[in-house]
GROMACS .gro file of C-alpha atoms in nm:
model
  303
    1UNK     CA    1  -0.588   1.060  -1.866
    2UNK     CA    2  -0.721   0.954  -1.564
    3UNK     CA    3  -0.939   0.623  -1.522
    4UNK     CA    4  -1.240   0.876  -1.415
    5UNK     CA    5  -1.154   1.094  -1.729
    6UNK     CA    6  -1.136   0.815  -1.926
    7UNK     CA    7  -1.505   0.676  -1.837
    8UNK     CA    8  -1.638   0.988  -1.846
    9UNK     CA    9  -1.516   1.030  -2.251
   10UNK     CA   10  -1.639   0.672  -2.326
   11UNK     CA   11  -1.959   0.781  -2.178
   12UNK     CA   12  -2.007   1.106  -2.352
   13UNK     CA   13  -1.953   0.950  -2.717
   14UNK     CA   14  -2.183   0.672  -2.626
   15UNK     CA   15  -2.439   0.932  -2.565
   16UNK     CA   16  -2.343   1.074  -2.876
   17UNK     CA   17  -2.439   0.752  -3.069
   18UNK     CA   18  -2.767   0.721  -2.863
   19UNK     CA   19  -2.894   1.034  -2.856
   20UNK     CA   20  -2.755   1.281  -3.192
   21UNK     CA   21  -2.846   1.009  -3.427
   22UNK     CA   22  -3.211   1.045  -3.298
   23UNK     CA   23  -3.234   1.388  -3.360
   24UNK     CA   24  -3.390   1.523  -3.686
   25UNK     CA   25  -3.145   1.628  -3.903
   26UNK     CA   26  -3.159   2.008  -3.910
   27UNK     CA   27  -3.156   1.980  -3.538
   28UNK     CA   28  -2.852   1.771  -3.512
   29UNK     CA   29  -2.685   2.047  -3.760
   30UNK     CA   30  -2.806   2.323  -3.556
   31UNK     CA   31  -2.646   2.152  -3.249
   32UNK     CA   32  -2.300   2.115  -3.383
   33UNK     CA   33  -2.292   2.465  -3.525
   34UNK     CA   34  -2.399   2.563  -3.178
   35UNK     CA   35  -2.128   2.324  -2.980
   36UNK     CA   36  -1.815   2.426  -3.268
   37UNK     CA   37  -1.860   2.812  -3.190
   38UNK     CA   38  -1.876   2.755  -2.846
   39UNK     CA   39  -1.578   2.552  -2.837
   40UNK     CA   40  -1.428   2.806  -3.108
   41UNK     CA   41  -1.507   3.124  -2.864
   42UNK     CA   42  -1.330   2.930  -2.539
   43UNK     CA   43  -0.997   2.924  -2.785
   44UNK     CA   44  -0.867   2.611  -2.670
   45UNK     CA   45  -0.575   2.441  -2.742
   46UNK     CA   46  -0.721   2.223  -3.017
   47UNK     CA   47  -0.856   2.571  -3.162
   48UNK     CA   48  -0.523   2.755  -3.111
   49UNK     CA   49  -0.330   2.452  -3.333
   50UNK     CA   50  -0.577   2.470  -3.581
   51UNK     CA   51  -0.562   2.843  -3.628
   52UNK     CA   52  -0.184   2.800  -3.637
   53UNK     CA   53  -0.187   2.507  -3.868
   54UNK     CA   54  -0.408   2.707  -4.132
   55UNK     CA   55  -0.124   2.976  -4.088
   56UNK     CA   56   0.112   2.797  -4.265
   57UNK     CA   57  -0.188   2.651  -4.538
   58UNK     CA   58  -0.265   3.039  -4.597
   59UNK     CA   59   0.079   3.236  -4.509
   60UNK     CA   60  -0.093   3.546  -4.628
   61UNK     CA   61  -0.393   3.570  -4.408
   62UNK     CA   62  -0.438   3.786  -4.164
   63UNK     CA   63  -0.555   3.809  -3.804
   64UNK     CA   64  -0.879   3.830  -3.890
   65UNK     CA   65  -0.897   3.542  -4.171
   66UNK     CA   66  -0.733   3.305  -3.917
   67UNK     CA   67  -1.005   3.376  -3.743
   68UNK     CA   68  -1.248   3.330  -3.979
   69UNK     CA   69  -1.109   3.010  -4.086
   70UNK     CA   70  -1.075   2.819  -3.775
   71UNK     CA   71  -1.438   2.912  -3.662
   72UNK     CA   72  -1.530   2.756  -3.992
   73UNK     CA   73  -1.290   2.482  -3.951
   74UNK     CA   74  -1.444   2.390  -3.592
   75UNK     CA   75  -1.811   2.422  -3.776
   76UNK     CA   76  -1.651   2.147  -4.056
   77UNK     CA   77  -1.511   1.931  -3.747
   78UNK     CA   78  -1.832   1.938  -3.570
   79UNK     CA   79  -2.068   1.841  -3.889
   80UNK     CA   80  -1.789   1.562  -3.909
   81UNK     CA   81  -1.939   1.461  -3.560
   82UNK     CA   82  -2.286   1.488  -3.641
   83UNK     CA   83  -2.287   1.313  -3.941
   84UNK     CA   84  -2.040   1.008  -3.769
   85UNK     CA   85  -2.256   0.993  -3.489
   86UNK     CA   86  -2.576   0.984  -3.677
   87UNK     CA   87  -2.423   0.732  -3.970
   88UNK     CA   88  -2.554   0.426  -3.852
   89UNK     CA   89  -2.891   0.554  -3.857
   90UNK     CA   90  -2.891   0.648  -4.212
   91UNK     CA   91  -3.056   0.466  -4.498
   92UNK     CA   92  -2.899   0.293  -4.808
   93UNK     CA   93  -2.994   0.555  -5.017
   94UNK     CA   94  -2.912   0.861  -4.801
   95UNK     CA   95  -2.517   0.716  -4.735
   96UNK     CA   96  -2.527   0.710  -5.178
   97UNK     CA   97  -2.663   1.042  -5.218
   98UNK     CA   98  -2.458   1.188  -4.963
   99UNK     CA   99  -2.105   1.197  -5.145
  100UNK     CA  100  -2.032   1.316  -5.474
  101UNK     CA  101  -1.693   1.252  -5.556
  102UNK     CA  102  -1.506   1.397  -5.871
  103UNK     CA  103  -1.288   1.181  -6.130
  104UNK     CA  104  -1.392   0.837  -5.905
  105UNK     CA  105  -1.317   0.631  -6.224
  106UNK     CA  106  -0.987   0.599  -6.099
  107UNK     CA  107  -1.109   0.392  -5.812
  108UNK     CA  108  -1.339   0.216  -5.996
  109UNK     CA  109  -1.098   0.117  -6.296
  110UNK     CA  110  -0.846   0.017  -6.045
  111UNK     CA  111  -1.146  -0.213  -5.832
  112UNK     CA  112  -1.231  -0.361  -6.172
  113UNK     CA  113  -0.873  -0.460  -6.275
  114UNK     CA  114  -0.840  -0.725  -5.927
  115UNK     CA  115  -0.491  -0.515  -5.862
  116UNK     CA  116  -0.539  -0.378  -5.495
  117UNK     CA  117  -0.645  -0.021  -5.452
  118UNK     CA  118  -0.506   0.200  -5.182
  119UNK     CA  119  -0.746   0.507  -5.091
  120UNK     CA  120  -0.498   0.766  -4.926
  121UNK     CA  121  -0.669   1.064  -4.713
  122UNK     CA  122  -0.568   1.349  -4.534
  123UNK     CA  123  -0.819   1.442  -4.211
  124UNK     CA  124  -1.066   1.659  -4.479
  125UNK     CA  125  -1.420   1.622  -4.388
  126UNK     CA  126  -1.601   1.320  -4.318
  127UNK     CA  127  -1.347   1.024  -4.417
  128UNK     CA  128  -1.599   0.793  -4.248
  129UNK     CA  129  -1.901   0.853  -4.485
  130UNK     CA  130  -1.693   0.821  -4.821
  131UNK     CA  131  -1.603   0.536  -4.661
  132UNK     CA  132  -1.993   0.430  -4.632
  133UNK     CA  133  -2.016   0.525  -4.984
  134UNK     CA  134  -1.783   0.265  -5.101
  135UNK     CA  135  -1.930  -0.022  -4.926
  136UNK     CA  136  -2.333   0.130  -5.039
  137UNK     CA  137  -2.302   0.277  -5.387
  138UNK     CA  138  -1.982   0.073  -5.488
  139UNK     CA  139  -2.093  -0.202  -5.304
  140UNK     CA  140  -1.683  -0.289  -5.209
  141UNK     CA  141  -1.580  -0.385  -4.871
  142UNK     CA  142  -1.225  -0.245  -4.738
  143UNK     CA  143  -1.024  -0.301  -4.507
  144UNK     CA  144  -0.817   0.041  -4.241
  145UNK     CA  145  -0.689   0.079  -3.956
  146UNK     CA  146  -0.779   0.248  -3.653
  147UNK     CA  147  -0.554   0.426  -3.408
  148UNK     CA  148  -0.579   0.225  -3.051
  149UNK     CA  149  -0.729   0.515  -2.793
  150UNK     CA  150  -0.821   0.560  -2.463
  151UNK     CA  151  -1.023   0.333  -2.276
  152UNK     CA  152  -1.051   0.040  -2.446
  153UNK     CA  153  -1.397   0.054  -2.442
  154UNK     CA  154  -1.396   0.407  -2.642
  155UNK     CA  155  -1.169   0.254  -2.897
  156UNK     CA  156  -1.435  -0.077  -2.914
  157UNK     CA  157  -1.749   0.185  -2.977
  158UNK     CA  158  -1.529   0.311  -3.288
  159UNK     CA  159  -1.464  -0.049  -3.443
  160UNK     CA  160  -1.792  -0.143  -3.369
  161UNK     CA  161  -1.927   0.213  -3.520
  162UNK     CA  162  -1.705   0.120  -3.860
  163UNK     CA  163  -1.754  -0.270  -3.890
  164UNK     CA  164  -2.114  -0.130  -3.900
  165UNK     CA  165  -2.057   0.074  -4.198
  166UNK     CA  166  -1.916  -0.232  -4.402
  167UNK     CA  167  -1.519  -0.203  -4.298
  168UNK     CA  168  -1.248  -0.431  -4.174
  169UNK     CA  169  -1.083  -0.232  -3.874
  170UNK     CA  170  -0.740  -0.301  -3.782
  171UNK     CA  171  -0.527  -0.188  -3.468
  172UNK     CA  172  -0.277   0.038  -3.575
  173UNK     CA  173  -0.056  -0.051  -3.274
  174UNK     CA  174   0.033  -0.428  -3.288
  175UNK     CA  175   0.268  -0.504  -3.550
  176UNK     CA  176   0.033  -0.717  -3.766
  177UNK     CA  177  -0.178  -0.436  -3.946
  178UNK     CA  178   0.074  -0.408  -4.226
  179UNK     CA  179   0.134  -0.805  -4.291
  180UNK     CA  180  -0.291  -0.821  -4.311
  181UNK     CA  181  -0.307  -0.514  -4.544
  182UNK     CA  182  -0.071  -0.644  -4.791
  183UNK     CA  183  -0.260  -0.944  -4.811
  184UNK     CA  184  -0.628  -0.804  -4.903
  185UNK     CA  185  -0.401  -0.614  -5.167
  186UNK     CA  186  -0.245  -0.888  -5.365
  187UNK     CA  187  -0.567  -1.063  -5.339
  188UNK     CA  188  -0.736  -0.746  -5.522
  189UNK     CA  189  -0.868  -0.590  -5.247
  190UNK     CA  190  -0.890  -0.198  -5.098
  191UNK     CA  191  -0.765  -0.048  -4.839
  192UNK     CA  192  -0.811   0.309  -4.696
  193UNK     CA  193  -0.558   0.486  -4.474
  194UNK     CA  194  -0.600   0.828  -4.315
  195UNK     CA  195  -0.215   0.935  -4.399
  196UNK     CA  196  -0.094   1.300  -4.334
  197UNK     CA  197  -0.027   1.270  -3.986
  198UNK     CA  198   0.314   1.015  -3.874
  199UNK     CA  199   0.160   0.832  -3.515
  200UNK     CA  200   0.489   0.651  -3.504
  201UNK     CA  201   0.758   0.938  -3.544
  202UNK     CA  202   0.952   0.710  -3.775
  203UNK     CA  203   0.749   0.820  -4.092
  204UNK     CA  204   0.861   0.983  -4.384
  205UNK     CA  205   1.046   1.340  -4.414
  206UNK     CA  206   0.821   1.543  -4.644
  207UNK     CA  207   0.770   1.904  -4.746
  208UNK     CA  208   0.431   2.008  -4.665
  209UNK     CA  209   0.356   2.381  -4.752
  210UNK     CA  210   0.700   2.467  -4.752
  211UNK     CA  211   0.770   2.311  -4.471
  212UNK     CA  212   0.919   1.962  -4.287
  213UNK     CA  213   0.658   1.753  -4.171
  214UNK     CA  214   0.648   1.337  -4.152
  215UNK     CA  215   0.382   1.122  -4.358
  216UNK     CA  216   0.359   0.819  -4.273
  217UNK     CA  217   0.541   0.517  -4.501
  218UNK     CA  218   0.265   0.269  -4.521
  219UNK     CA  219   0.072   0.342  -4.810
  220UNK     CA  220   0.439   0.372  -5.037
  221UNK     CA  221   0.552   0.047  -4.912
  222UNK     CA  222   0.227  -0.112  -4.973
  223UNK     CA  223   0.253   0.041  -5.328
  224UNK     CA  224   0.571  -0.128  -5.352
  225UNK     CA  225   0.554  -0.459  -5.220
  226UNK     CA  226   0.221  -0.543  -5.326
  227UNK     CA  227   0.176  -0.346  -5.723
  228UNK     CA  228  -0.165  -0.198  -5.568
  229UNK     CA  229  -0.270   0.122  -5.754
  230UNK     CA  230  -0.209   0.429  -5.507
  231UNK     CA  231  -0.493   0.710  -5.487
  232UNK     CA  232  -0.512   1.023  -5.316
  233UNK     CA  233  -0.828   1.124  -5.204
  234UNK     CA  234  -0.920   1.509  -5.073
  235UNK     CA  235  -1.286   1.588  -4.923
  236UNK     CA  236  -1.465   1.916  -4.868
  237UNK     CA  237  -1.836   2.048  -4.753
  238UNK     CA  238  -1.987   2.281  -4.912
  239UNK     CA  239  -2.317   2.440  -4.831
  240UNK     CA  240  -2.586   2.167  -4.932
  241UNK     CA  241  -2.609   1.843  -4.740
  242UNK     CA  242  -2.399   1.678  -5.000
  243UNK     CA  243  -2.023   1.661  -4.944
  244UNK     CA  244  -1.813   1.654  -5.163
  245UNK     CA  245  -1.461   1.509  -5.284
  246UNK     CA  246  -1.179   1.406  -5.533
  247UNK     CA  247  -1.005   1.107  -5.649
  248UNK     CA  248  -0.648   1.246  -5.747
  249UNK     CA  249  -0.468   1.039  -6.061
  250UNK     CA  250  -0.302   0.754  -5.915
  251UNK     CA  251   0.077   0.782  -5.780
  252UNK     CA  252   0.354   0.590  -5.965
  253UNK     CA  253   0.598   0.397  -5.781
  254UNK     CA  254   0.926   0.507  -5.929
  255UNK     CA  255   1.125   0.242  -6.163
  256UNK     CA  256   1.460   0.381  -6.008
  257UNK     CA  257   1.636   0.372  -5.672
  258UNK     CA  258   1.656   0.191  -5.382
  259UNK     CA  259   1.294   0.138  -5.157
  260UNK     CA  260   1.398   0.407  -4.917
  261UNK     CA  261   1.423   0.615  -5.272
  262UNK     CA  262   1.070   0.524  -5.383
  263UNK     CA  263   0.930   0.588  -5.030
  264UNK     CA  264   1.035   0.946  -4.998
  265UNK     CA  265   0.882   0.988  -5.367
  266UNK     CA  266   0.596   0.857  -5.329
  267UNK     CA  267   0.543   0.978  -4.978
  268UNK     CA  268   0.607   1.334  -5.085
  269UNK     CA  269   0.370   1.315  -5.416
  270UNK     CA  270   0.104   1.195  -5.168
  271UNK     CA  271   0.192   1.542  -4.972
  272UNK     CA  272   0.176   1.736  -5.263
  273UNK     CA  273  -0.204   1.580  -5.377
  274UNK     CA  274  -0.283   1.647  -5.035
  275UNK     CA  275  -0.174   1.991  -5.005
  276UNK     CA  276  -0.353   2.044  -5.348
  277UNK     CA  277  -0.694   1.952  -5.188
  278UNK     CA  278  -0.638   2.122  -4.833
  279UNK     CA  279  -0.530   2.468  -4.964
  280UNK     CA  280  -0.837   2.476  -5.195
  281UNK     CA  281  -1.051   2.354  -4.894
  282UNK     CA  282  -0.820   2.437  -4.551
  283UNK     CA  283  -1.157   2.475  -4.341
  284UNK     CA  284  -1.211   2.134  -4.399
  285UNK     CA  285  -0.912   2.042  -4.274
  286UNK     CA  286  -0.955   1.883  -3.920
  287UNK     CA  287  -0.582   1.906  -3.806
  288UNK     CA  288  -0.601   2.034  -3.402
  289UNK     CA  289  -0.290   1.878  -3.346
  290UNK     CA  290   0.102   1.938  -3.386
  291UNK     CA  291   0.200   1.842  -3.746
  292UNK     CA  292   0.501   1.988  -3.884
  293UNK     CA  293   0.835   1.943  -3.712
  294UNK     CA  294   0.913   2.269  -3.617
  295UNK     CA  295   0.596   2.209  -3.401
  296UNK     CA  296   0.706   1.876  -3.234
  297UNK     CA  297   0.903   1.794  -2.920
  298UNK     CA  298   1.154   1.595  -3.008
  299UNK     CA  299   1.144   1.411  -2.689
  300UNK     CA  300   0.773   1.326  -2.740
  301UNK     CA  301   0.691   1.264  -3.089
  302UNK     CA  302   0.328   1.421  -3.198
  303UNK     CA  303   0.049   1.530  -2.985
   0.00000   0.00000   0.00000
């Protein structure tokens, strides 16, 4: 990306923070309906991966339902963008009403016990706003990590944009992330990672829908090295304002093997909870990039 390019995309998300989040809500909805079926109709590459990624989430489906779900799946990616960009301008009371998540005594047994929670998510809905919800309704900070982009300046708007909502952001590039993480754990803390997609192309060898794919090893080494409690976490809209989401049953580190062992078992249960929640929800699935290896260049890792 070009220094011009690169200006011009830290200038269009800052007027998406400015402007969207002063728009009344049913207009900001009717604008990203309006922008995801443009974008849907122009078939671009980021539509054309999704379409192909929901092929292998729904091997049956036909032309037609491919269709059908990546038009939907652009609508789902857009409302993630109205909602993010109009976040900070929401009350107290509108973040805690605005997430309803199923079985969530398994993150708050595992806050209450001091042991260190992990929150593991796929990219299903709006990650950012059950994030809000934590720091609102369960009134507990946490501490991610954010994926350095392009400017600088783009990538400071989205720390800023988070450390708003009540999170510690850390650099994902950097070599310190993991050192920092482990220490909010063993001092009972939580920590959420966004963990289907390897950035590193060193991750973890998993079957995902039948197929090879790498997950990234953080969150199983954590689990290991630290005793934190390790919870999947799928999200989904449906059609109220209200989304919606699961906390999965925690995943055991294994008692047996070597830590390479435990990795690729716990790595691959995390795929499996994650599969679980994407097939019963794949328009909310916000994957527009290569994810399974068949997909990847070798030479170039994802994109």
């Amino acid at each position: 990306m070009s220094s011009a390019q690169e200006r011009l995309t830290d200038a269009l998300y800052g007027l998406g923070w400015s402007a969207v989040k002063k728009l009344p809500e049913p207009a900001a909805v009717r604008l990203g309906r309006t922008v995801a079926d443009l974008a849907w109709k122009r078939r671009g590459k980021g539509v054309q991966r999704l379409e192909s990624n929901y092929a292998r989430v729904v091997p049956d489906a036909s032309p037609e339902r491919l269709a059908e779900l990546s038009r939907a799946g652009m609508r789902s990616y857009l409302r993630y963008w109205m909602e993010s960009f109009r976040l900070p301008a929401w009350s107290a009371e509108r973040i805690r009403t605005g997430f309803e998540p199923k079985d969530v005594h398994h993150l708050t047994d595992g806050i209450a016990s001091d042991r260190g929670v992990i929150l593991a998510l796929p990219h299903m809905a709006n990650w950012d706003l059950a994030g809000a919800w934590v720091t609102t309704k369960l009134e507990t900070p946490f501490t991610t990590v954010a994926e350095r982009l392009k400017p600088e300046t783009l990538y400071d708007r989205f720390v800023a944009y988070r450390e708003g909502l009540g999170m510690e952001v850390l650099p994902h590039s950097g070599g310190t992330a993991f050192g920092t993480l482990a220490r909010r754990l063993r001092d009972g803390g939580l920590v959420c990672l966004v963990a289907e997609r390897d950035l590193s192309a060193s991750g973890v060898e998993v079957k995902f829908f039948g197929e090879a794919t790498r997950m990234p090893a953080g969150p199983a080494l954590l689990a290991q090295q630290t005793g934190a409690l390790l919870l999947p976490v799928t999200l989904w809209y449906d059609d109220s304002p209200v989304m919606k989401g699961r906390v999965h049953p925690p995943v055991e580190v294994p008692e047996s093997g070597d830590r390479a062992e435990k990795t690729s078992v716990i790595t691959q249960a995390l795929a499996d909870a994650f599969a679980t929640g994407i097939a019963d929800h794949p328009e909310d699935w916000h994957m527009l990039q290569r994810l399974w290896l068949a997909d990847l260049d070798p030479t170039k890792g994802p994109s």
